[in-house]
PDB file of C-alpha atoms and ligand atoms in Angstrom:
ATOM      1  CA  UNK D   1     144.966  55.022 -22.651  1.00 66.00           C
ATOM      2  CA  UNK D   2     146.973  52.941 -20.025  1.00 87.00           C
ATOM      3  CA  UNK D   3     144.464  50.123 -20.368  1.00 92.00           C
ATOM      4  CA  UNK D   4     144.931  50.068 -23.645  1.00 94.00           C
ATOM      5  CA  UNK D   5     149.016  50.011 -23.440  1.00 94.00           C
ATOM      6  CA  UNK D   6     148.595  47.597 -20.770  1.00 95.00           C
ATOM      7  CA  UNK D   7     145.895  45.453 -22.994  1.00 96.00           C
ATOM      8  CA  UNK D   8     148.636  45.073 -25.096  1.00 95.00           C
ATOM      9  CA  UNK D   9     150.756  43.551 -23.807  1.00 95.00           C
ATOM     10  CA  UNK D  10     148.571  41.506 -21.753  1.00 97.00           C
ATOM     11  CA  UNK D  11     148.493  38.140 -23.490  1.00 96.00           C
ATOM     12  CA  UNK D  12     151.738  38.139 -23.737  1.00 95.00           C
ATOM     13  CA  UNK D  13     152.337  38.657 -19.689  1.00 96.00           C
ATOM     14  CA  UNK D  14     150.161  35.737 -19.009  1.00 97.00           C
ATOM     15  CA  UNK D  15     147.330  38.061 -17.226  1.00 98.00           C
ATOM     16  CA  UNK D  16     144.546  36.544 -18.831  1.00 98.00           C
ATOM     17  CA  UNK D  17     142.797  33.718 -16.969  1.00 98.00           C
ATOM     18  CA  UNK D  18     139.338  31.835 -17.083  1.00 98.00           C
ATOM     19  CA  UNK D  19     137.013  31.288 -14.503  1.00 98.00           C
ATOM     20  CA  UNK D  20     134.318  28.401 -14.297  1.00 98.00           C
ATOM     21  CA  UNK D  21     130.967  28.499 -13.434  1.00 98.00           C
ATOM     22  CA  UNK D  22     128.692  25.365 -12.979  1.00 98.00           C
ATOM     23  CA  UNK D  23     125.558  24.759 -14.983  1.00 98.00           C
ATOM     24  CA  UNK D  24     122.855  22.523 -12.929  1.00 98.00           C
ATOM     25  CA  UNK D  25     119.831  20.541 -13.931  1.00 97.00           C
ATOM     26  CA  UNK D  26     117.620  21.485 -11.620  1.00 92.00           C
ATOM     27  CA  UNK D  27     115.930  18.461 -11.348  1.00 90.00           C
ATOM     28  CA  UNK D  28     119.083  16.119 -10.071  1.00 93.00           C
ATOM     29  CA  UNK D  29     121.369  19.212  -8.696  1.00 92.00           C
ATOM     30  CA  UNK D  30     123.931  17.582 -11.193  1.00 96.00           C
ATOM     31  CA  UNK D  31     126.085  19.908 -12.557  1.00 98.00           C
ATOM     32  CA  UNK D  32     125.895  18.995 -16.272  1.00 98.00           C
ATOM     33  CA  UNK D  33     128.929  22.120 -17.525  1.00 98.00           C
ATOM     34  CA  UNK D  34     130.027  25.466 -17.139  1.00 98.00           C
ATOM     35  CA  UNK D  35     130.409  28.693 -18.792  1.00 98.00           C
ATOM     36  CA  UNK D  36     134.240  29.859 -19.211  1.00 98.00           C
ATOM     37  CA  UNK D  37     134.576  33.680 -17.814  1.00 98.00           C
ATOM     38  CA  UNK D  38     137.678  35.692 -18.573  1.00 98.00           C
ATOM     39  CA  UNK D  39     139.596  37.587 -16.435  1.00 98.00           C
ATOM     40  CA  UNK D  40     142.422  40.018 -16.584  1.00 98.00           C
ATOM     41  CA  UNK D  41     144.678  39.501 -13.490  1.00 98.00           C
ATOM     42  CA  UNK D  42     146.657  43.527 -13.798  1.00 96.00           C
ATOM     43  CA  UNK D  43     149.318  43.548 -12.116  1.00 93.00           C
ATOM     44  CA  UNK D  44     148.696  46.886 -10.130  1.00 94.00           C
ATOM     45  CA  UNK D  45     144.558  47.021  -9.991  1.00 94.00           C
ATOM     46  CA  UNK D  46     144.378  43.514  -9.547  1.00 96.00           C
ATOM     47  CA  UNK D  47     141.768  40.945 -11.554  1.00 97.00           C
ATOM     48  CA  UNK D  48     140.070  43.425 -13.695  1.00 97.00           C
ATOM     49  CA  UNK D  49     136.213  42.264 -14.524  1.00 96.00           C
ATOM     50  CA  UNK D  50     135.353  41.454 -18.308  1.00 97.00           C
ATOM     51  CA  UNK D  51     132.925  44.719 -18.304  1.00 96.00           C
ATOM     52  CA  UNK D  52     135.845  46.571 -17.978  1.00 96.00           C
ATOM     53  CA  UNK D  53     137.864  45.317 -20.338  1.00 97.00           C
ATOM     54  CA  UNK D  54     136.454  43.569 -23.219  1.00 96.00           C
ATOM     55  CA  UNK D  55     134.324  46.553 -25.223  1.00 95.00           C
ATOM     56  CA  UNK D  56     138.436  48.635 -24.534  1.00 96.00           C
ATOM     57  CA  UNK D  57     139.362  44.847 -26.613  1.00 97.00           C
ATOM     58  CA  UNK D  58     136.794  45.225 -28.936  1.00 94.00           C
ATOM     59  CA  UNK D  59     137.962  49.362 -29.725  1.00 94.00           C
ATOM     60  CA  UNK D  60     141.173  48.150 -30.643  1.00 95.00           C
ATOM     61  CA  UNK D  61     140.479  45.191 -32.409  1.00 93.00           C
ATOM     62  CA  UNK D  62     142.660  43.091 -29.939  1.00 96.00           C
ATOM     63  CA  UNK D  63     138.997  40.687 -28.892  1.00 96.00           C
ATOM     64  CA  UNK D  64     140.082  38.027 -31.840  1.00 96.00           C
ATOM     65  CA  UNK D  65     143.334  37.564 -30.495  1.00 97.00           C
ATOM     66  CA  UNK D  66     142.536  37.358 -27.290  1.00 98.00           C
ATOM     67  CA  UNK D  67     138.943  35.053 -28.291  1.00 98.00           C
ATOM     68  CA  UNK D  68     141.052  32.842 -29.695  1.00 98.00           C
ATOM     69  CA  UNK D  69     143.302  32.470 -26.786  1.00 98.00           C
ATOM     70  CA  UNK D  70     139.894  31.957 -24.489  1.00 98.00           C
ATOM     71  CA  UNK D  71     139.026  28.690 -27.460  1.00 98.00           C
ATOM     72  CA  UNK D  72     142.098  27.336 -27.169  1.00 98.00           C
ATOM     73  CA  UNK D  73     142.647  27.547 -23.078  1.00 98.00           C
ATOM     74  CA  UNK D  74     138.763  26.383 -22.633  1.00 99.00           C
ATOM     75  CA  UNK D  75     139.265  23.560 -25.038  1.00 99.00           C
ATOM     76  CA  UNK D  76     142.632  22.363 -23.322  1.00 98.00           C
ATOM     77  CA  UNK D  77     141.008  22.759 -19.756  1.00 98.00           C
ATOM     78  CA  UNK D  78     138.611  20.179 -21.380  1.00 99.00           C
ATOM     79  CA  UNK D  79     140.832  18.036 -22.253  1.00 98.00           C
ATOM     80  CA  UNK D  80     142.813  17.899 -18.932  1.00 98.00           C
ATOM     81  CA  UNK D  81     139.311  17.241 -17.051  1.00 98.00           C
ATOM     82  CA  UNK D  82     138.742  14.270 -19.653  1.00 98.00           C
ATOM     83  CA  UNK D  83     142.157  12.591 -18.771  1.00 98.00           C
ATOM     84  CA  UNK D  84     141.382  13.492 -15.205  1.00 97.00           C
ATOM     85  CA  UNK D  85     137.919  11.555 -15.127  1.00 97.00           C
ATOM     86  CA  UNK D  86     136.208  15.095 -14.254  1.00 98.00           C
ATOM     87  CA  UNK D  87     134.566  15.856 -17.280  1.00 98.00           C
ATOM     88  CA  UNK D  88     132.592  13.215 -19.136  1.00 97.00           C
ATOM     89  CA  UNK D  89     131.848  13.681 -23.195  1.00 96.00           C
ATOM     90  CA  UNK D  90     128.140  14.772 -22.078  1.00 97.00           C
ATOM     91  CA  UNK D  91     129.085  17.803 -20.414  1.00 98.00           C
ATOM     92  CA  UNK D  92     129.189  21.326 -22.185  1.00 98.00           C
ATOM     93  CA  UNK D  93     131.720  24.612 -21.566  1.00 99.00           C
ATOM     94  CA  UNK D  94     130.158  27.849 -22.605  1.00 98.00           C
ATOM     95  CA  UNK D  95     132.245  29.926 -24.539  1.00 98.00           C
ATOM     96  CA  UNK D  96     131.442  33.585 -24.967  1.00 98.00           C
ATOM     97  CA  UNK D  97     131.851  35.059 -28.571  1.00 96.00           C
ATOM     98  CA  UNK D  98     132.172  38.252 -29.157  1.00 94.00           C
ATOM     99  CA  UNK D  99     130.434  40.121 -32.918  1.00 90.00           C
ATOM    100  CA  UNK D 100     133.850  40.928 -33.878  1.00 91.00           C
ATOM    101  CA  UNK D 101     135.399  37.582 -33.439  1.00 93.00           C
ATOM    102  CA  UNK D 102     132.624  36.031 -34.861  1.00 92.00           C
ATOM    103  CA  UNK D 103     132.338  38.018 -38.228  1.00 89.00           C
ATOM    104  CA  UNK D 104     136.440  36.966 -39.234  1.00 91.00           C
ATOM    105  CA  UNK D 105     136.133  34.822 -42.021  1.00 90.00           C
ATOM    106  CA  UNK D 106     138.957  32.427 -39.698  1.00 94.00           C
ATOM    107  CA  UNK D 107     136.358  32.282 -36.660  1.00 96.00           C
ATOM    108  CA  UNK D 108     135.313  28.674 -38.021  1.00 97.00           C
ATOM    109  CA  UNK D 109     138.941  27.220 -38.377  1.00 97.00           C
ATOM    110  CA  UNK D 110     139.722  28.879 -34.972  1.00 97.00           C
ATOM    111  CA  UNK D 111     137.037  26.916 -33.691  1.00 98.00           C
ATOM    112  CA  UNK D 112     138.065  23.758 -35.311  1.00 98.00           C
ATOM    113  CA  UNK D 113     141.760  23.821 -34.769  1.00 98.00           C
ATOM    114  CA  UNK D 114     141.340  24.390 -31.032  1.00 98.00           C
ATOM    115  CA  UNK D 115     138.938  21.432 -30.391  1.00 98.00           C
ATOM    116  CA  UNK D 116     140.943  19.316 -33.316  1.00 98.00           C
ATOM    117  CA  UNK D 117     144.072  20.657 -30.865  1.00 98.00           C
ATOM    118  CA  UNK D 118     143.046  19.417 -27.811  1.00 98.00           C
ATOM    119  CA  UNK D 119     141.644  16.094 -29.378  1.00 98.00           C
ATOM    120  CA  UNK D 120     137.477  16.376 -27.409  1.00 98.00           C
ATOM    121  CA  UNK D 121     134.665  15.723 -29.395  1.00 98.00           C
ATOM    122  CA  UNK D 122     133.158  18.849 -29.948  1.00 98.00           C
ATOM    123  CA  UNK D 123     129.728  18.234 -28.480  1.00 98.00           C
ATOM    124  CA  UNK D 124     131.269  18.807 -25.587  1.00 98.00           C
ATOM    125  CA  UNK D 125     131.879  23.363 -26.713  1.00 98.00           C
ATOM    126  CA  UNK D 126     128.689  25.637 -26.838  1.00 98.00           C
ATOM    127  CA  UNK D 127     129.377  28.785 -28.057  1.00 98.00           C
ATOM    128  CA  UNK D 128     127.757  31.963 -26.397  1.00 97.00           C
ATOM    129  CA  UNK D 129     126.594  34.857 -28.785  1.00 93.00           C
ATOM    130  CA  UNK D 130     124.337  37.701 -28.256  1.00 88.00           C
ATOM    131  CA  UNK D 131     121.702  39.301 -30.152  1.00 80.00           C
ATOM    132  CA  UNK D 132     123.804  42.055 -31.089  1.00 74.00           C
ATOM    133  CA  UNK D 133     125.547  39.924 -33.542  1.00 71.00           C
ATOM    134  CA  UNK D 134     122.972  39.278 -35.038  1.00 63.00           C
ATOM    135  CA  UNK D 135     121.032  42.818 -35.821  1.00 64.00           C
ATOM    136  CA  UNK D 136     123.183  42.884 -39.395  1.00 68.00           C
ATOM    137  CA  UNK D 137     123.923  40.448 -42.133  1.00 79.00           C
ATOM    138  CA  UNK D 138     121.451  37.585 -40.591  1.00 83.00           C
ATOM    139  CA  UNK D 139     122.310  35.582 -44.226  1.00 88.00           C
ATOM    140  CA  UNK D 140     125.271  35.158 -43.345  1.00 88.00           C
ATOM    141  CA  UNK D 141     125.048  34.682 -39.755  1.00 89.00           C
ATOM    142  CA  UNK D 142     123.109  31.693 -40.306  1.00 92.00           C
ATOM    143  CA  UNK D 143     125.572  30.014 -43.019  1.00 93.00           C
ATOM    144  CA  UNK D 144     128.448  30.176 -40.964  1.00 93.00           C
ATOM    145  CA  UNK D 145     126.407  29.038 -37.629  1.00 96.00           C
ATOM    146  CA  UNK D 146     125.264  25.882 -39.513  1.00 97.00           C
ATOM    147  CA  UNK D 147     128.731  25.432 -40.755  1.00 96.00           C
ATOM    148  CA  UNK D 148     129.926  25.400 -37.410  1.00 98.00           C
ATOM    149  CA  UNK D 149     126.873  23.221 -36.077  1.00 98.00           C
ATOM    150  CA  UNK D 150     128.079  20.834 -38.719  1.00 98.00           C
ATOM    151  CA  UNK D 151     130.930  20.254 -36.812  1.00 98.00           C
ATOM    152  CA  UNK D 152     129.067  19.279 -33.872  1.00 98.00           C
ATOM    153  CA  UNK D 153     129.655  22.559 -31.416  1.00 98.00           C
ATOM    154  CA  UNK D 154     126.097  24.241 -30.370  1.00 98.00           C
ATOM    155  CA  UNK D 155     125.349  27.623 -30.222  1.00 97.00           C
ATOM    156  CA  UNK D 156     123.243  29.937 -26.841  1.00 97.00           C
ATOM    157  CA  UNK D 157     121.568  33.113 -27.409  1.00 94.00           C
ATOM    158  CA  UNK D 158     122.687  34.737 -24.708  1.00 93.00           C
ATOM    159  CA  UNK D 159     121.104  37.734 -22.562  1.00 87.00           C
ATOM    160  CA  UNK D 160     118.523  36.803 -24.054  1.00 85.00           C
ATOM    161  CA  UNK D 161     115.591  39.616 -24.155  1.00 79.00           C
ATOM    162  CA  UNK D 162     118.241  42.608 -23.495  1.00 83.00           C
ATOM    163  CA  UNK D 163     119.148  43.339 -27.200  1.00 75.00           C
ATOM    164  CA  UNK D 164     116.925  44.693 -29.861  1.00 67.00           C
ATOM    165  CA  UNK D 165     116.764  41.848 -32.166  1.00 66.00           C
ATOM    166  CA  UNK D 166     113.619  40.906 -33.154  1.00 68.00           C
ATOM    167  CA  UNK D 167     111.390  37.314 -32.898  1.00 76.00           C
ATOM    168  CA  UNK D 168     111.813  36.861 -36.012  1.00 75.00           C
ATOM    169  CA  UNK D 169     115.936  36.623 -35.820  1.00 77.00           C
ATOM    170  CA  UNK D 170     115.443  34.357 -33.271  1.00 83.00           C
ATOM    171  CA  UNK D 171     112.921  32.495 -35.007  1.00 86.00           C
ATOM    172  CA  UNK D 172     115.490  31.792 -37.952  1.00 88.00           C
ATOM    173  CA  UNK D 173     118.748  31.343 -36.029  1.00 92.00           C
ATOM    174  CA  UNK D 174     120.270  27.985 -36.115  1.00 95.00           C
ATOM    175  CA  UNK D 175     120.056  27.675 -32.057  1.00 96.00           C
ATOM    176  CA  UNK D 176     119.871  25.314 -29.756  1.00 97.00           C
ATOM    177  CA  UNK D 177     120.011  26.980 -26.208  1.00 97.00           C
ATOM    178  CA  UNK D 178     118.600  30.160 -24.531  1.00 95.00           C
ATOM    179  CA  UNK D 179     119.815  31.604 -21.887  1.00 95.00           C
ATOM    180  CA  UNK D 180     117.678  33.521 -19.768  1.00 95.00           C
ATOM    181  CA  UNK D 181     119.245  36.902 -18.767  1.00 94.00           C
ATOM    182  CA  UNK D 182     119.920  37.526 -15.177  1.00 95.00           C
ATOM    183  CA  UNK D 183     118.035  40.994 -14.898  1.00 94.00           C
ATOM    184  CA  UNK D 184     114.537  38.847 -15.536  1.00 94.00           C
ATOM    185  CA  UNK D 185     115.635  36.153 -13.138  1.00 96.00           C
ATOM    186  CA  UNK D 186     116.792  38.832 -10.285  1.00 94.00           C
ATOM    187  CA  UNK D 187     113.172  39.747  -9.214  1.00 91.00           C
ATOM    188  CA  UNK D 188     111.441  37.436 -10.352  1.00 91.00           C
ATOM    189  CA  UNK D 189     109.513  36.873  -6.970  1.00 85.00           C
ATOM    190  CA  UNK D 190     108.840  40.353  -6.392  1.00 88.00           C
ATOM    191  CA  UNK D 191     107.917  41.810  -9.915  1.00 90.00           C
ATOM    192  CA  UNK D 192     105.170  40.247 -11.928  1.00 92.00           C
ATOM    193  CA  UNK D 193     106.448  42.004 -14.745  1.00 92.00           C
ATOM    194  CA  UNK D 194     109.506  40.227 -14.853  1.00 92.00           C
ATOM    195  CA  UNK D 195     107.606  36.797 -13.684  1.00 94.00           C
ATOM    196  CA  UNK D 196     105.484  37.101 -16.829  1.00 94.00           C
ATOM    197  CA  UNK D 197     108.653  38.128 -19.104  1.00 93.00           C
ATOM    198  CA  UNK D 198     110.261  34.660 -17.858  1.00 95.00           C
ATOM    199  CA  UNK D 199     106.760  32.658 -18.337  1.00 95.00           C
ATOM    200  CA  UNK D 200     107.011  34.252 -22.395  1.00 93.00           C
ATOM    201  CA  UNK D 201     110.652  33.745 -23.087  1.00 92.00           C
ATOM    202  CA  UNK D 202     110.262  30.199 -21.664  1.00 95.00           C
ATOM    203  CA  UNK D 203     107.370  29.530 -23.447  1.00 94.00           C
ATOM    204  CA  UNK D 204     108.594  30.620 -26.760  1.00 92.00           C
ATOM    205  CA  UNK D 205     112.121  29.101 -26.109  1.00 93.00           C
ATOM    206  CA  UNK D 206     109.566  25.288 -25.464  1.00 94.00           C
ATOM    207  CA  UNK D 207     107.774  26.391 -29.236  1.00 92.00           C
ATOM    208  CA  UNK D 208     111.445  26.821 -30.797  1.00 92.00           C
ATOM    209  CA  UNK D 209     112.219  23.720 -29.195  1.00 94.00           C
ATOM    210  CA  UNK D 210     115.319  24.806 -27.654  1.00 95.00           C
ATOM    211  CA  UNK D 211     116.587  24.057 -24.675  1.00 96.00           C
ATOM    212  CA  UNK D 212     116.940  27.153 -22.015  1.00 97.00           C
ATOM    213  CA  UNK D 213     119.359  27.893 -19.245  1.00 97.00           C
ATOM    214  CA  UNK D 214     118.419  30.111 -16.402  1.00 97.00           C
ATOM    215  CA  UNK D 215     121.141  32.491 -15.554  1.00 97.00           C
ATOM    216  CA  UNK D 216     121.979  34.544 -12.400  1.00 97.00           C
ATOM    217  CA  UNK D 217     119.668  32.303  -9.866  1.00 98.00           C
ATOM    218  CA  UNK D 218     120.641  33.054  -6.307  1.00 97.00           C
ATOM    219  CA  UNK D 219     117.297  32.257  -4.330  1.00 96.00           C
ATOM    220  CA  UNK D 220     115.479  28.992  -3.900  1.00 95.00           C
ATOM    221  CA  UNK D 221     112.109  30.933  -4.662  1.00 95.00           C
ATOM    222  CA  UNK D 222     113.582  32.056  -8.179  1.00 96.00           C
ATOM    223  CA  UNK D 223     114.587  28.306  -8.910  1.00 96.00           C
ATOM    224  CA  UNK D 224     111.260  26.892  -7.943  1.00 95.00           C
ATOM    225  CA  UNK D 225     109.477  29.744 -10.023  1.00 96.00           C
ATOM    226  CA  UNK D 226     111.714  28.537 -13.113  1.00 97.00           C
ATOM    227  CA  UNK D 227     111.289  24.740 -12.433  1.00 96.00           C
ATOM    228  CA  UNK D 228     107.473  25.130 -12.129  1.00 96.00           C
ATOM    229  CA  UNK D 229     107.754  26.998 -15.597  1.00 96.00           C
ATOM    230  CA  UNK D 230     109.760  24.552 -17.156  1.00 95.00           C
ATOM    231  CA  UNK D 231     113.074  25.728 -17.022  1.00 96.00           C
ATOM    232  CA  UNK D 232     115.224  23.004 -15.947  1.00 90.00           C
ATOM    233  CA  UNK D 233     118.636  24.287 -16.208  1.00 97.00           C
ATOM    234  CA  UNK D 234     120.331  27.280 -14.134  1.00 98.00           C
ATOM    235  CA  UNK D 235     123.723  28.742 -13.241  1.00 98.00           C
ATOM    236  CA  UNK D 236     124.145  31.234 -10.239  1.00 98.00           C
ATOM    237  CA  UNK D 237     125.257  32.121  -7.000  1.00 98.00           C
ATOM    238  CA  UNK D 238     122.785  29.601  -5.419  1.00 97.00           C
ATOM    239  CA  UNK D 239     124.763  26.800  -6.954  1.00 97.00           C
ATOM    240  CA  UNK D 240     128.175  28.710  -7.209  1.00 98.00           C
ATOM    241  CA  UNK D 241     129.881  31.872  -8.258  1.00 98.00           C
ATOM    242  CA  UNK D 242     132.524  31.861 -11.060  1.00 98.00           C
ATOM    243  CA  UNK D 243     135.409  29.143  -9.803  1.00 98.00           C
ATOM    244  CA  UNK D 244     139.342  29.514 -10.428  1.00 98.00           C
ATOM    245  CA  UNK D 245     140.450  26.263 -12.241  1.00 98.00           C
ATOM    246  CA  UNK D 246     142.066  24.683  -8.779  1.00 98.00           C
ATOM    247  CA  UNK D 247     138.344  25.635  -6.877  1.00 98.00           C
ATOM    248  CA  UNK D 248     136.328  24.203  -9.886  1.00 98.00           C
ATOM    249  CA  UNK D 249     138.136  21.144 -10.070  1.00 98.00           C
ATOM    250  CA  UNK D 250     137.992  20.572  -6.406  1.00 98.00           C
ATOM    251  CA  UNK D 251     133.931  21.206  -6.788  1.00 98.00           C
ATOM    252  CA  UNK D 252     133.579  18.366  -9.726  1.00 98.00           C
ATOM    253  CA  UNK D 253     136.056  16.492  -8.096  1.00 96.00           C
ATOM    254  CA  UNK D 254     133.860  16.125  -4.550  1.00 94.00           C
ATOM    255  CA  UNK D 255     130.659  16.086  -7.019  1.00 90.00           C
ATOM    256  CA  UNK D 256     131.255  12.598  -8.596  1.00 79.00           C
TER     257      UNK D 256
HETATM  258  O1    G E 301     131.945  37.137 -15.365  1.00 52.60           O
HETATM  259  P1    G E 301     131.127  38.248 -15.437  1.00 52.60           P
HETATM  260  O2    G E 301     131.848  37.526 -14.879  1.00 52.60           O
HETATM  261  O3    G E 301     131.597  39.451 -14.778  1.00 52.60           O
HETATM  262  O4    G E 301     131.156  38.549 -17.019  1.00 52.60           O
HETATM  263  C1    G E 301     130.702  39.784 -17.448  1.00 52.60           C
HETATM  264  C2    G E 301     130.449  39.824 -18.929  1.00 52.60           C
HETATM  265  O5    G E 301     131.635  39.550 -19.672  1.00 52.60           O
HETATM  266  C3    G E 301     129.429  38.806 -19.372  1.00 52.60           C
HETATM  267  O6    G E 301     128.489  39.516 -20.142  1.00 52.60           O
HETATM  268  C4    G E 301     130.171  37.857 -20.223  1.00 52.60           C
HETATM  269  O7    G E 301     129.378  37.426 -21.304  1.00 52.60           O
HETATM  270  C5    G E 301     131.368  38.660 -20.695  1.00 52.60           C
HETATM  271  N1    G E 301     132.489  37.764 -20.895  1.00 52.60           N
HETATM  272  C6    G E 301     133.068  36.965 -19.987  1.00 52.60           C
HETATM  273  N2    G E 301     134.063  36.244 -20.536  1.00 52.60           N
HETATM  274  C7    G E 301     134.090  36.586 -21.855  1.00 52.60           C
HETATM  275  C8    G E 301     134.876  36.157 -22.967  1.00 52.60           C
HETATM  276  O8    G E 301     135.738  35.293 -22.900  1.00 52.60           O
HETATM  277  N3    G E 301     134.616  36.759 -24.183  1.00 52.60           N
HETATM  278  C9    G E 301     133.648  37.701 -24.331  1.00 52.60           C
HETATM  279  N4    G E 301     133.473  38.245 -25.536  1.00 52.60           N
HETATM  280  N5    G E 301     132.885  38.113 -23.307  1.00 52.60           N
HETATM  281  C10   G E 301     133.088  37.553 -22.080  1.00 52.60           C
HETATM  282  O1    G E 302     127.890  35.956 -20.176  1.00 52.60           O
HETATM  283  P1    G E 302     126.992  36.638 -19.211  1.00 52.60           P
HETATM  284  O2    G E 302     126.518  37.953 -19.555  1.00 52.60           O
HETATM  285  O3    G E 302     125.822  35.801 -18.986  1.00 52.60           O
HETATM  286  O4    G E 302     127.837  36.668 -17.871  1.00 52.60           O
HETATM  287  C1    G E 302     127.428  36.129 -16.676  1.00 52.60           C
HETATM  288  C2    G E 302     127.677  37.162 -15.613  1.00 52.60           C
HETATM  289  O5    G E 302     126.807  36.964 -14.506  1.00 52.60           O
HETATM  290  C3    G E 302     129.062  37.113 -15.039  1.00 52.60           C
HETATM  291  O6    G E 302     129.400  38.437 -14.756  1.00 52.60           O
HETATM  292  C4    G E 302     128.886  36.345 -13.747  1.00 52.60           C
HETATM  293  O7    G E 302     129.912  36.634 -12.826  1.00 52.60           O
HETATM  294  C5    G E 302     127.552  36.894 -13.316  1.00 52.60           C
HETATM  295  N1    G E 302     126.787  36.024 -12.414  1.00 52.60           N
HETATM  296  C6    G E 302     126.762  34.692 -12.416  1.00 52.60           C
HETATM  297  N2    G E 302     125.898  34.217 -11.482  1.00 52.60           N
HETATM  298  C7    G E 302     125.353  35.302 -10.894  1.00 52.60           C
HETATM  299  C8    G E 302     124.368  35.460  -9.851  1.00 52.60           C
HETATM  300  O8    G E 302     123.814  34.522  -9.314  1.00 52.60           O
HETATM  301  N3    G E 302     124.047  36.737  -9.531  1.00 52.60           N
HETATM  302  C9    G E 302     124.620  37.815 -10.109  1.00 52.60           C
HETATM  303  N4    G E 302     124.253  39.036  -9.700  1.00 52.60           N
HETATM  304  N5    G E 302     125.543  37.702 -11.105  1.00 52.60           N
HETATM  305  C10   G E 302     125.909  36.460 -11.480  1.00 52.60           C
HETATM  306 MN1   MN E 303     127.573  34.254 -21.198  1.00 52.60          MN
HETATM  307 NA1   NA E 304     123.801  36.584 -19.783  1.00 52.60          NA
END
């Protein structure tokens, strides 16, 4: 009940704040973008992890608000890194989307206005949804992805394999990116199971001909298990955790 009180007011205090984590091609440790985490900096239990709060968001309906402040922040960050020379028009910020925000009819012109906003092309936004989305009205999932596509922004599956969606969802989403969950990548030397899970999703991501990310990679033997599978593209601890702006910066900064 006091989270939810304190939810409230919680855009308006300034508490929310995004975090940055690398994305890497494997093959030339570039770092080629980043996924935009939220955080909730509380004022008494200190930053507060997404877990926590975003299905308390969701309950009260407060997630499109709050979404749309995560667009429009992302998409400005963008922009300063362009003016900056950090950030060139061929690198990507993940944005997760939650079902909620995504089924408003006004998710597409929230979209829009923040890119049109901060004035970057928007090749430069992927947005992150899961399969949960995706379990009801697939129709019309699909016409407002491709409207959105039109625009130029791409779309991840992400978690991919934790959800119950089946192939065949995948099969007809407008997607361009999978992203490989990180409780398939975490034992991936050690269980077979979950090496053989990684060699399918891969596989089937290659015959869908999107492109995959892996996610959660803290070991060298995990990354050279993914490379040798095809999966060129990672984010994780062995890279970099989650960066506040001032850290991330300094990282792309001493990267050029
Ligand atoms: O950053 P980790 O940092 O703890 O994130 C935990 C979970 O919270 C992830 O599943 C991630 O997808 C989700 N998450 C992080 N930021 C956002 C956000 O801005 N919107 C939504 N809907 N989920 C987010
Ligand atoms: O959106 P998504 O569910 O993919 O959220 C990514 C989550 O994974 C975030 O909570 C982020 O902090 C976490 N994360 C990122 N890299 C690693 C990693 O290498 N190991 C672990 N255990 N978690 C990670
Ligand atoms: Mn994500
Ligand atoms: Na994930």
């Amino acid at each position: 009940l006091t989270m939810e009180s304190d939810l409230r007011n919680a855009l308006d205090r300034e508490q929310f704040f995004l975090t940055y984590q690398p994305q890497v091609d494997a093959a030339t440790n570039r770092i080629i973008g980043a996924e935009a985490l939220l955080r909730w900096h509380h004022p008494v239990r200190g930053v507060v992890s997404p877990v926590e709060f975003i299905p308390v968001l969701e309950g009260m309906g407060l997630i499109v608000k709050v979404g749309e402040w995560t667009l429009r922040a992302a998409c400005r960050a963008v922009r300063d890194w362009m003016d900056r020379g950090l950030w060139t028009d061929s690198m990507v910020l993940g944005i997760n989307v939650s079902p909620q925000q995504f089924s408003q009819p006004e998710f597409f012109d929230q979209v829009r206005q923040a890119i049109d906003d901060a004035g970057i092309p928007a090749r430069c936004i992927d947005l992150e949804i899961t399969e949960g989305m995706v379990i009801n009205e697939v129709e019309e999932t699909i016409i407002r992805m491709n409207q959105i596509r039109e625009f130029g922004v791409t779309f991840s599956i992400d978690d991919f394999g934790t959800g119950y969606s089946s192939l065949s969802y995948l099969k007809r989403l407008p997607l361009d990116v999978l992203k490989v969950d990180q409780s398939f990548v975490r034992d991936l030397s050690t269980d077979s199971n979950d090496a053989a899970i990684v060699e399918t999703i891969l596989a089937m991501a290659r015959h869908l001909k999107l492109e995959t990310i892996a996610e959660g990679v803290e070991l060298e033997e995990q990354l050279e298990f993914l490379k040798s599978k095809g999966c060129n593209r990672y984010q994780g601890y062995y890279f970099s955790p989650p960066l506040r702006v001032e850290e991330f910066e300094a990282l792309l900064k001493n990267h050029q």
